[in-house]
Tab-separated table of C-alpha atoms and ligand atoms in Angstrom:
chain	number	residue	atom	x	y	z
A	1	MET	CA	-16.741	46.419	-98.271
A	2	GLU	CA	-13.961	47.472	-100.554
A	3	ALA	CA	-16.007	50.174	-102.229
A	4	LEU	CA	-16.792	51.860	-98.953
A	5	ALA	CA	-13.118	52.489	-98.343
A	6	ILE	CA	-12.866	54.760	-101.361
A	7	GLY	CA	-12.916	58.353	-100.292
A	8	SER	CA	-12.652	57.603	-96.593
A	9	ALA	CA	-9.008	56.559	-96.510
A	10	PRO	CA	-7.085	58.060	-93.595
A	11	PRO	CA	-5.247	61.252	-94.530
A	12	ARG	CA	-1.677	60.668	-95.570
A	13	PRO	CA	1.044	62.753	-93.929
A	14	GLY	CA	1.601	65.977	-95.778
A	15	PHE	CA	-1.956	66.026	-97.140
A	16	ALA	CA	-4.488	68.571	-95.999
A	17	ALA	CA	-6.959	67.199	-93.474
A	18	PRO	CA	-10.202	66.199	-95.134
A	19	THR	CA	-12.758	68.963	-95.113
A	20	ARG	CA	-16.493	68.635	-94.716
A	21	TYR	CA	-16.810	68.190	-98.484
A	22	SER	CA	-13.677	66.172	-99.129
A	23	HIS	CA	-15.832	63.380	-100.517
A	24	LEU	CA	-16.689	65.571	-103.478
A	25	ARG	CA	-13.314	65.386	-105.113
A	26	ARG	CA	-12.763	64.708	-108.771
A	27	PRO	CA	-13.069	61.017	-109.576
A	28	ARG	CA	-9.795	59.297	-110.348
A	29	THR	CA	-10.983	56.782	-112.863
A	30	LEU	CA	-14.420	55.984	-114.089
A	31	ALA	CA	-13.670	52.297	-113.705
A	32	VAL	CA	-13.269	52.723	-109.950
A	33	ALA	CA	-16.459	54.705	-109.759
A	34	ALA	CA	-18.325	52.123	-111.782
A	35	SER	CA	-17.268	49.295	-109.482
A	36	ALA	CA	-18.240	51.413	-106.490
A	37	ARG	CA	-21.612	51.922	-108.071
A	38	ARG	CA	-22.155	48.218	-108.556
A	39	LEU	CA	-21.400	47.495	-104.912
A	40	LEU	CA	-23.496	50.400	-103.749
A	41	ALA	CA	-26.390	49.197	-105.824
A	42	ALA	CA	-26.285	46.004	-103.800
A	43	ALA	CA	-26.133	48.029	-100.582
A	44	HIS	CA	-29.175	49.935	-101.713
A	45	MET	CA	-31.114	46.726	-102.241
A	46	ASP	CA	-30.281	45.705	-98.666
A	47	ALA	CA	-31.303	49.121	-97.410
A	48	ALA	CA	-34.649	48.956	-99.139
A	49	ALA	CA	-35.287	45.566	-97.635
A	50	ALA	CA	-34.045	46.647	-94.190
A	51	ALA	CA	-36.269	49.713	-94.338
A	52	GLY	CA	-39.217	47.379	-94.737
A	53	GLY	CA	-39.832	48.632	-98.230
A	54	ARG	CA	-39.977	46.741	-101.443
A	55	PRO	CA	-36.564	45.878	-102.722
A	56	SER	CA	-35.817	47.882	-105.829
A	57	PRO	CA	-37.053	46.215	-108.982
A	58	ALA	CA	-33.523	46.093	-110.374
A	59	PRO	CA	-30.113	47.127	-109.138
A	60	ALA	CA	-29.862	50.869	-109.445
A	61	ARG	CA	-27.212	52.270	-111.729
A	62	CYS	CA	-25.966	54.740	-109.166
A	63	THR	CA	-27.432	54.374	-105.758
A	64	ARG	CA	-26.022	55.206	-102.366
A	65	ALA	CA	-24.986	53.351	-99.272
A	66	GLU	CA	-28.170	53.422	-97.258
A	67	THR	CA	-27.365	50.747	-94.794
A	68	GLU	CA	-25.997	53.087	-92.132
A	69	PRO	CA	-28.499	53.728	-89.406
A	70	GLU	CA	-26.756	56.828	-88.071
A	71	VAL	CA	-26.186	59.985	-90.028
A	72	GLY	CA	-22.815	60.432	-88.374
A	73	GLU	CA	-21.712	57.210	-89.983
A	74	VAL	CA	-23.211	58.193	-93.282
A	75	ALA	CA	-21.120	61.314	-93.250
A	76	THR	CA	-18.018	59.190	-93.500
A	77	SER	CA	-18.958	55.858	-94.971
A	78	SER	CA	-21.104	57.228	-97.748
A	79	HIS	CA	-18.150	59.132	-99.117
A	80	ALA	CA	-17.765	56.376	-101.634
A	81	ALA	CA	-21.363	56.748	-102.631
A	82	LEU	CA	-20.988	60.449	-103.069
A	83	GLU	CA	-17.808	60.011	-104.976
A	84	ALA	CA	-19.531	57.504	-107.188
A	85	GLU	CA	-22.290	60.016	-107.641
A	86	ALA	CA	-19.763	62.673	-108.519
A	87	ALA	CA	-18.214	60.367	-111.067
A	88	GLY	CA	-21.517	59.329	-112.501
A	89	ALA	CA	-23.048	62.768	-112.464
A	90	THR	CA	-22.538	63.307	-116.125
A	91	GLU	CA	-24.006	60.003	-117.130
A	92	GLN	CA	-27.536	60.089	-118.377
A	93	GLY	CA	-30.036	58.237	-116.289
A	94	ASP	CA	-28.324	58.927	-112.990
A	95	ASN	CA	-30.838	61.195	-111.408
A	96	GLY	CA	-29.612	61.244	-107.820
A	97	SER	CA	-32.691	59.554	-106.506
A	98	PRO	CA	-32.476	55.992	-105.191
A	99	VAL	CA	-35.993	55.093	-106.207
A	100	ALA	CA	-36.084	56.765	-109.604
A	101	ASP	CA	-32.640	55.367	-110.417
A	102	ALA	CA	-33.811	51.866	-109.681
A	103	ALA	CA	-37.050	52.380	-111.579
A	104	ALA	CA	-35.193	53.790	-114.578
A	105	ALA	CA	-32.858	50.798	-114.586
A	106	ALA	CA	-35.870	48.509	-114.730
A	107	GLY	CA	-37.530	50.630	-117.390
A	108	ALA	CA	-40.310	51.413	-114.922
A	109	SER	CA	-41.833	54.574	-113.526
A	110	ILE	CA	-42.129	55.500	-109.867
A	111	GLU	CA	-45.843	56.108	-110.251
A	112	GLY	CA	-47.593	54.076	-107.594
A	113	VAL	CA	-44.543	53.799	-105.331
A	114	ASP	CA	-45.733	54.882	-101.857
A	115	GLY	CA	-49.056	55.862	-103.435
A	116	ILE	CA	-47.463	58.604	-105.521
A	117	ARG	CA	-49.746	59.687	-108.340
A	118	ILE	CA	-47.419	61.746	-110.452
A	119	ARG	CA	-45.092	60.124	-112.945
A	120	ARG	CA	-41.625	61.474	-112.473
A	121	ARG	CA	-40.780	61.440	-116.165
A	122	PRO	CA	-42.474	60.711	-119.481
A	123	VAL	CA	-42.865	57.043	-120.235
A	124	THR	CA	-41.414	56.775	-123.759
A	125	GLY	CA	-41.122	58.589	-127.074
A	126	PRO	CA	-42.267	62.061	-128.074
A	127	SER	CA	-45.526	63.501	-126.720
A	128	VAL	CA	-46.954	63.932	-130.200
A	129	HIS	CA	-46.144	62.065	-133.368
A	130	TYR	CA	-47.530	61.923	-136.895
A	131	VAL	CA	-48.482	58.765	-138.742
A	132	GLY	CA	-49.552	57.641	-142.199
A	133	PRO	CA	-49.415	59.355	-145.568
A	134	PHE	CA	-51.653	62.161	-144.235
A	135	GLN	CA	-49.583	62.587	-141.100
A	136	PHE	CA	-52.356	62.130	-138.547
A	137	ARG	CA	-51.421	63.693	-135.240
A	138	LEU	CA	-51.325	61.167	-132.432
A	139	GLU	CA	-50.870	62.149	-128.837
A	140	ASN	CA	-48.969	59.760	-126.660
A	141	GLU	CA	-50.714	59.785	-123.316
A	142	GLY	CA	-47.712	58.324	-121.591
A	143	ASN	CA	-45.865	61.415	-122.661
A	144	THR	CA	-48.464	64.044	-121.973
A	145	PRO	CA	-48.317	65.465	-118.449
A	146	ARG	CA	-51.596	64.897	-116.661
A	147	ASN	CA	-51.375	67.966	-114.463
A	148	ILE	CA	-49.200	70.982	-113.746
A	149	LEU	CA	-47.170	69.280	-111.014
A	150	GLU	CA	-46.258	66.488	-113.394
A	151	LYS	CA	-45.304	69.008	-116.070
A	152	ILE	CA	-43.129	70.998	-113.683
A	153	VAL	CA	-41.408	67.856	-112.452
A	154	TRP	CA	-40.706	66.551	-115.961
A	155	ASP	CA	-39.221	69.880	-116.960
A	156	LYS	CA	-37.225	70.018	-113.747
A	157	ASP	CA	-35.822	66.580	-114.377
A	158	ALA	CA	-34.539	67.654	-117.801
A	159	GLU	CA	-33.221	70.952	-116.425
A	160	VAL	CA	-31.342	69.261	-113.607
A	161	SER	CA	-29.749	66.708	-115.948
A	162	GLN	CA	-28.322	69.584	-117.944
A	163	MET	CA	-27.187	71.487	-114.884
A	164	LYS	CA	-25.488	68.372	-113.559
A	165	GLU	CA	-23.666	67.907	-116.812
A	166	ARG	CA	-22.299	71.400	-116.628
A	167	ARG	CA	-21.453	71.223	-112.944
A	168	PRO	CA	-21.004	67.669	-111.710
A	169	LEU	CA	-20.985	67.210	-107.978
A	170	TYR	CA	-17.231	67.379	-107.510
A	171	MET	CA	-17.190	70.807	-109.144
A	172	LEU	CA	-19.492	72.151	-106.421
A	173	LYS	CA	-16.969	71.405	-103.715
A	174	GLY	CA	-15.277	74.817	-103.861
A	175	ALA	CA	-18.585	76.689	-103.799
A	176	LEU	CA	-19.792	74.541	-100.903
A	177	GLU	CA	-16.701	75.344	-98.901
A	178	ALA	CA	-16.995	79.031	-99.713
A	179	ALA	CA	-20.704	79.229	-98.844
A	180	PRO	CA	-21.571	80.956	-95.578
A	181	PRO	CA	-22.370	78.389	-92.853
A	182	ALA	CA	-25.964	77.207	-92.764
A	183	ARG	CA	-28.250	78.993	-90.309
A	184	ASP	CA	-30.649	77.285	-87.966
A	185	PHE	CA	-33.991	77.415	-89.777
A	186	VAL	CA	-35.947	75.378	-87.223
A	187	GLY	CA	-34.383	77.294	-84.319
A	188	ALA	CA	-35.422	80.616	-85.870
A	189	LEU	CA	-39.026	79.422	-86.179
A	190	LYS	CA	-39.102	78.247	-82.552
A	191	ALA	CA	-37.549	81.475	-81.278
A	192	SER	CA	-40.092	83.575	-83.152
A	193	TYR	CA	-43.025	81.516	-81.906
A	194	ASP	CA	-41.752	81.799	-78.326
A	195	ARG	CA	-41.261	85.541	-78.704
A	196	THR	CA	-44.610	86.458	-80.245
A	197	GLY	CA	-46.967	83.633	-79.282
A	198	LEU	CA	-48.073	83.665	-82.925
A	199	PRO	CA	-47.102	81.337	-85.743
A	200	ALA	CA	-43.603	82.168	-86.961
A	201	LEU	CA	-43.638	83.707	-90.416
A	202	ILE	CA	-41.787	82.263	-93.384
A	203	ALA	CA	-42.294	85.100	-95.872
A	204	GLU	CA	-41.998	84.148	-99.510
A	205	VAL	CA	-40.067	86.054	-102.153
A	206	LYS	CA	-42.191	85.045	-105.136
A	207	LYS	CA	-42.618	86.966	-108.348
A	208	ALA	CA	-45.129	84.758	-110.126
A	209	SER	CA	-46.830	81.372	-109.963
A	210	PRO	CA	-48.502	79.127	-112.512
A	211	SER	CA	-51.834	79.498	-110.739
A	212	ARG	CA	-51.810	83.265	-110.181
A	213	GLY	CA	-49.573	84.623	-112.959
A	214	VAL	CA	-47.307	87.586	-112.202
A	215	LEU	CA	-47.919	88.706	-108.625
A	216	ARG	CA	-45.698	91.769	-108.691
A	217	GLU	CA	-44.230	93.608	-111.666
A	218	ASP	CA	-41.867	95.823	-109.747
A	219	PHE	CA	-39.899	93.020	-108.114
A	220	ASP	CA	-36.668	93.677	-106.254
A	221	PRO	CA	-35.944	90.460	-104.331
A	222	VAL	CA	-33.332	91.944	-101.994
A	223	GLN	CA	-35.485	94.923	-101.080
A	224	ILE	CA	-38.480	92.673	-100.434
A	225	ALA	CA	-36.383	90.281	-98.319
A	226	GLN	CA	-35.041	93.152	-96.217
A	227	ALA	CA	-38.536	94.548	-95.716
A	228	TYR	CA	-39.814	91.138	-94.613
A	229	GLU	CA	-36.966	90.751	-92.146
A	230	LYS	CA	-37.403	94.224	-90.698
A	231	ASN	CA	-41.103	93.614	-90.134
A	232	GLY	CA	-40.760	90.373	-88.203
A	233	ALA	CA	-40.382	87.427	-90.616
A	234	ALA	CA	-38.545	84.590	-88.845
A	235	CYS	CA	-37.340	82.997	-92.080
A	236	LEU	CA	-37.655	83.648	-95.797
A	237	SER	CA	-38.620	81.365	-98.658
A	238	VAL	CA	-37.058	82.183	-102.015
A	239	LEU	CA	-38.467	80.695	-105.205
A	240	THR	CA	-35.659	79.510	-107.435
A	241	ASP	CA	-37.641	77.857	-110.238
A	242	GLU	CA	-37.381	80.089	-113.298
A	243	LYS	CA	-39.794	78.595	-115.752
A	244	TYR	CA	-42.992	78.581	-113.697
A	245	PHE	CA	-42.282	80.999	-110.832
A	246	GLN	CA	-39.844	83.470	-112.418
A	247	GLY	CA	-37.469	82.844	-109.557
A	248	SER	CA	-33.728	82.248	-109.623
A	249	PHE	CA	-30.730	81.046	-107.691
A	250	ASN	CA	-29.280	84.510	-108.262
A	251	ASN	CA	-32.089	85.883	-106.110
A	252	LEU	CA	-31.234	83.430	-103.356
A	253	GLU	CA	-27.558	84.286	-103.533
A	254	ALA	CA	-28.196	88.028	-103.707
A	255	ILE	CA	-30.418	87.934	-100.620
A	256	ARG	CA	-27.823	85.920	-98.698
A	257	ASN	CA	-25.037	88.276	-99.749
A	258	ALA	CA	-27.024	91.409	-98.905
A	259	GLY	CA	-26.623	90.684	-95.195
A	260	VAL	CA	-30.127	89.388	-94.508
A	261	GLN	CA	-29.938	87.368	-91.275
A	262	CYS	CA	-33.121	85.310	-91.606
A	263	PRO	CA	-32.491	81.677	-92.574
A	264	LEU	CA	-33.443	80.998	-96.198
A	265	LEU	CA	-35.560	78.211	-97.631
A	266	CYS	CA	-34.724	77.303	-101.210
A	267	LYS	CA	-38.183	76.881	-102.745
A	268	GLU	CA	-37.497	74.434	-105.514
A	269	PHE	CA	-38.853	71.214	-106.954
A	270	ILE	CA	-36.212	68.796	-105.743
A	271	VAL	CA	-36.041	65.607	-107.782
A	272	ASP	CA	-32.342	64.873	-107.451
A	273	ALA	CA	-29.880	64.935	-104.567
A	274	TRP	CA	-27.526	67.085	-106.646
A	275	GLN	CA	-29.959	69.969	-106.136
A	276	LEU	CA	-29.373	69.833	-102.371
A	277	TYR	CA	-25.662	70.463	-102.804
A	278	TYR	CA	-26.351	73.167	-105.351
A	279	ALA	CA	-28.864	74.919	-103.070
A	280	ARG	CA	-26.382	74.877	-100.187
A	281	SER	CA	-23.641	76.251	-102.431
A	282	LYS	CA	-25.953	79.178	-103.207
A	283	GLY	CA	-26.558	79.928	-99.535
A	284	ALA	CA	-29.713	77.922	-98.741
A	285	ASP	CA	-30.305	76.992	-95.092
A	286	ALA	CA	-33.304	74.782	-95.829
A	287	VAL	CA	-34.928	73.009	-98.757
A	288	LEU	CA	-38.404	71.834	-99.645
A	289	LEU	CA	-39.061	68.120	-100.150
A	290	ILE	CA	-42.484	67.433	-101.663
A	291	ALA	CA	-44.029	64.117	-100.619
A	292	ALA	CA	-46.217	64.062	-103.737
A	293	VAL	CA	-43.020	63.919	-105.801
A	294	LEU	CA	-40.572	61.912	-103.696
A	295	PRO	CA	-40.983	58.319	-102.518
A	296	ASP	CA	-40.126	57.597	-98.878
A	297	LEU	CA	-36.713	56.187	-99.698
A	298	ASP	CA	-35.770	59.385	-101.539
A	299	ILE	CA	-36.989	61.512	-98.640
A	300	LYS	CA	-34.929	59.463	-96.195
A	301	TYR	CA	-31.849	59.686	-98.355
A	302	MET	CA	-32.264	63.416	-98.928
A	303	LEU	CA	-32.812	64.063	-95.212
A	304	LYS	CA	-29.451	62.440	-94.550
A	305	ILE	CA	-27.726	64.643	-97.079
A	306	CYS	CA	-29.427	67.741	-95.680
A	307	LYS	CA	-28.135	66.813	-92.249
A	308	ILE	CA	-24.615	66.373	-93.555
A	309	LEU	CA	-24.848	69.799	-95.204
A	310	GLY	CA	-26.321	71.405	-92.067
A	311	MET	CA	-29.601	72.246	-93.803
A	312	SER	CA	-33.149	71.750	-92.552
A	313	ALA	CA	-35.813	70.150	-94.703
A	314	LEU	CA	-39.421	71.230	-94.910
A	315	VAL	CA	-41.301	68.115	-95.946
A	316	GLU	CA	-44.511	69.106	-97.684
A	317	VAL	CA	-47.737	67.117	-97.643
A	318	HIS	CA	-51.189	67.795	-98.969
A	319	ASP	CA	-53.352	64.881	-97.892
A	320	GLU	CA	-53.705	62.296	-95.124
A	321	ARG	CA	-51.887	59.634	-97.010
A	322	GLU	CA	-48.818	61.812	-97.522
A	323	MET	CA	-48.972	62.935	-93.895
A	324	ASP	CA	-49.000	59.321	-92.696
A	325	ARG	CA	-46.050	58.453	-94.899
A	326	VAL	CA	-44.036	61.382	-93.597
A	327	LEU	CA	-44.930	60.643	-89.973
A	328	GLY	CA	-43.397	57.224	-90.513
A	329	ILE	CA	-40.018	58.684	-91.475
A	330	ASP	CA	-37.512	59.272	-88.689
A	331	GLY	CA	-35.753	62.591	-88.404
A	332	VAL	CA	-38.453	64.815	-89.905
A	333	GLN	CA	-38.499	68.053	-87.904
A	334	LEU	CA	-40.659	70.244	-90.098
A	335	ILE	CA	-43.824	69.302	-91.947
A	336	GLY	CA	-45.551	71.755	-94.267
A	337	ILE	CA	-49.238	71.281	-94.942
A	338	ASN	CA	-49.968	72.810	-98.301
A	339	ASN	CA	-53.502	74.134	-98.531
A	340	ARG	CA	-53.067	74.283	-102.286
A	341	ASN	CA	-53.439	71.118	-104.279
A	342	LEU	CA	-50.509	71.276	-106.679
A	343	GLU	CA	-52.346	69.125	-109.221
A	344	THR	CA	-55.514	71.245	-109.422
A	345	PHE	CA	-54.481	74.557	-107.760
A	346	GLU	CA	-57.516	74.402	-105.484
A	347	VAL	CA	-56.870	76.176	-102.179
A	348	ASP	CA	-58.663	75.263	-98.971
A	349	ILE	CA	-57.228	76.309	-95.621
A	350	SER	CA	-59.344	73.798	-93.730
A	351	ASN	CA	-56.951	71.214	-95.144
A	352	THR	CA	-54.474	72.201	-92.410
A	353	LYS	CA	-57.074	71.448	-89.740
A	354	LYS	CA	-58.164	68.190	-91.345
A	355	LEU	CA	-54.621	66.820	-91.398
A	356	LEU	CA	-53.911	67.740	-87.773
A	357	GLU	CA	-56.989	66.220	-86.211
A	358	GLY	CA	-56.946	63.206	-83.913
A	359	GLU	CA	-54.043	60.798	-83.761
A	360	ARG	CA	-51.995	62.614	-86.354
A	361	GLY	CA	-51.938	65.760	-84.235
A	362	GLN	CA	-50.971	63.717	-81.173
A	363	MET	CA	-48.153	62.012	-82.967
A	364	ILE	CA	-46.833	65.338	-84.226
A	365	ALA	CA	-46.869	66.733	-80.684
A	366	GLN	CA	-45.093	63.631	-79.347
A	367	LYS	CA	-42.413	63.846	-81.990
A	368	ASP	CA	-41.947	67.584	-81.389
A	369	ILE	CA	-42.460	68.280	-85.086
A	370	ILE	CA	-43.176	71.857	-86.132
A	371	VAL	CA	-46.022	72.140	-88.609
A	372	VAL	CA	-46.058	74.934	-91.146
A	373	GLY	CA	-49.405	76.048	-92.608
A	374	GLU	CA	-48.795	76.835	-96.271
A	375	SER	CA	-50.693	78.825	-98.921
A	376	GLY	CA	-53.881	80.817	-99.101
A	377	LEU	CA	-53.416	82.790	-95.855
A	378	PHE	CA	-54.663	86.371	-96.203
A	379	THR	CA	-56.166	87.641	-92.931
A	380	PRO	CA	-55.644	87.561	-89.141
A	381	ASP	CA	-58.607	85.177	-89.012
A	382	HIS	CA	-56.828	82.789	-91.320
A	383	ILE	CA	-53.747	82.948	-89.103
A	384	SER	CA	-55.791	82.203	-85.953
A	385	PHE	CA	-57.611	79.411	-87.740
A	386	VAL	CA	-54.408	77.549	-88.617
A	387	GLN	CA	-52.862	78.346	-85.244
A	388	ASN	CA	-55.872	76.799	-83.497
A	389	ALA	CA	-55.469	73.797	-85.768
A	390	GLY	CA	-51.955	73.355	-84.345
A	391	VAL	CA	-49.430	75.056	-86.618
A	392	LYS	CA	-46.479	76.917	-85.134
A	393	ALA	CA	-45.403	78.526	-88.397
A	394	VAL	CA	-46.941	79.783	-91.636
A	395	LEU	CA	-45.615	80.157	-95.156
A	396	VAL	CA	-47.075	83.163	-96.923
A	397	GLY	CA	-46.446	84.572	-100.374
A	398	GLU	CA	-49.243	86.138	-102.359
A	399	SER	CA	-51.008	88.096	-99.618
A	400	LEU	CA	-47.762	89.930	-98.764
A	401	ILE	CA	-46.087	90.241	-102.132
A	402	LYS	CA	-49.118	91.785	-103.795
A	403	GLN	CA	-49.312	94.683	-101.346
A	404	GLU	CA	-47.645	97.939	-102.206
A	405	ASP	CA	-45.357	97.576	-99.194
A	406	PRO	CA	-44.855	93.821	-98.578
A	407	GLY	CA	-43.034	94.488	-95.295
A	408	LYS	CA	-45.811	96.584	-93.796
A	409	ALA	CA	-48.333	94.024	-95.031
A	410	ILE	CA	-47.064	91.668	-92.304
A	411	SER	CA	-48.735	93.557	-89.472
A	412	GLY	CA	-51.940	93.600	-91.532
A	413	LEU	CA	-51.775	89.823	-91.946
A	414	PHE	CA	-51.202	89.165	-88.223
A	415	GLY	CA	-53.424	91.951	-86.954
A	416	LYS	CA	-50.473	93.367	-85.019
A	417	ASP	CA	-46.852	94.396	-85.302
A	418	ILE	CA	-44.735	91.252	-84.913
A	419	SER	CA	-41.367	92.891	-85.502
A	420	ASN	CA	-38.675	92.655	-82.864
A	421	THR	CA	-39.264	96.227	-81.858
A	422	GLY	CA	-43.062	96.115	-82.025
A	423	ALA	CA	-43.892	92.774	-80.440
A	424	ALA	CA	-44.143	92.479	-76.675
B	1	IGP	O1	-48.698	82.504	-102.224
B	1	IGP	P1	-49.331	81.708	-101.131
B	1	IGP	O2	-50.712	81.236	-101.468
B	1	IGP	O3	-49.269	82.430	-99.825
B	1	IGP	O4	-48.442	80.368	-100.987
B	1	IGP	C1	-47.112	80.385	-100.536
B	1	IGP	C2	-46.521	78.987	-100.599
B	1	IGP	O5	-47.208	78.179	-99.705
B	1	IGP	C3	-46.596	78.406	-102.012
B	1	IGP	O6	-45.845	79.235	-102.832
B	1	IGP	C4	-46.084	76.978	-102.115
B	1	IGP	C5	-46.260	75.984	-101.205
B	1	IGP	N1	-45.681	74.851	-101.625
B	1	IGP	C6	-45.130	75.052	-102.825
B	1	IGP	C7	-44.397	74.174	-103.648
B	1	IGP	C8	-43.916	74.703	-104.809
B	1	IGP	C9	-44.149	76.011	-105.192
B	1	IGP	C10	-44.852	76.889	-104.372
B	1	IGP	C11	-45.367	76.404	-103.196
């Protein structure tokens, strides 16, 4: 296909050899990019059909080559797709998500795709409008978020469109090349589990949350990260969402630059592939992909990009249906079971057990997937409960961050010292 040759042409003599991110160069002409997009849209339709999914309702405006079965091939042959994405990054409506792109092109929402309940963006028009001579206030239900997750995702979508406009993909190339190499997130979890015999700890650097408000006033992210590392955390999770969690990419970058060795998870609401590149450019070693937000095709596509960037992906589920979807996706190494329902904020740690019972647990063992128990873990009993359910790692924020000394709180949570020096 002609379009697939763009960006993967052999290097000409006298030109620097292509780097890992050479596909992210500035587009030459928009016309070229537009024709690449048209061809790639067709490729996407094939991919959807080949993947056994529904073909997209309409050709996507900017989709990617998804026909390649092997990631190694994607790394080269999807250069055109990425270049097209770079070129189209400033265009409205290109949201870096195969499914949402296609849905947007058809004027549809992704609600219902793969059983997803949340609507990824408002349907039409303003959320409130006024009618008649007396200006009656009318709420437009299609534009009123039904729960907090939907609200966060709508805001994130708008935020990312703006960020992409300011820094289209090709502009991230320099930062990507300058970023320290990605660390092995999954390897660090395995090593910690083997060393301690207890679930590996992903300790979360989290100032606030929509459900719990401000968790810690005196919040020094670097100091907290160093304390977590010193006291035995295998990996760290850093909230980067500003609006709802008071996090930031500066925190992520500062922790990486302060010499912390633990691999870092960028805790963000990913709705667009652009965010993966941005996270990596800020030093992330892993990202969170939430199954309640992303249809299967998006997860598959994003997993490929993560692999190209050397990052791990923690794919988060909350119920059986999401777990079954994720178990059907090849290449998932890490599944997080969130004990908190992001639509209602209810926390129930028995959710971890429920989702690991029976065949699901067997399949996870067969596939050598590491399960992370997430949220609501406060005591050694909670840790043993989720360990007995089958998790090999836990993600903990509140119960550590609220303590006067979040580092020392780790031995309280596990009932013993799990640091390198303390653990047997
Ligand atoms: O503070 P807790 O209850 O220990 O939870 C940590 C972590 O699981 C939680 O912050 C989390 C899990 N999944 C998320 C998705 C988005 C934002 C936050 C989260």
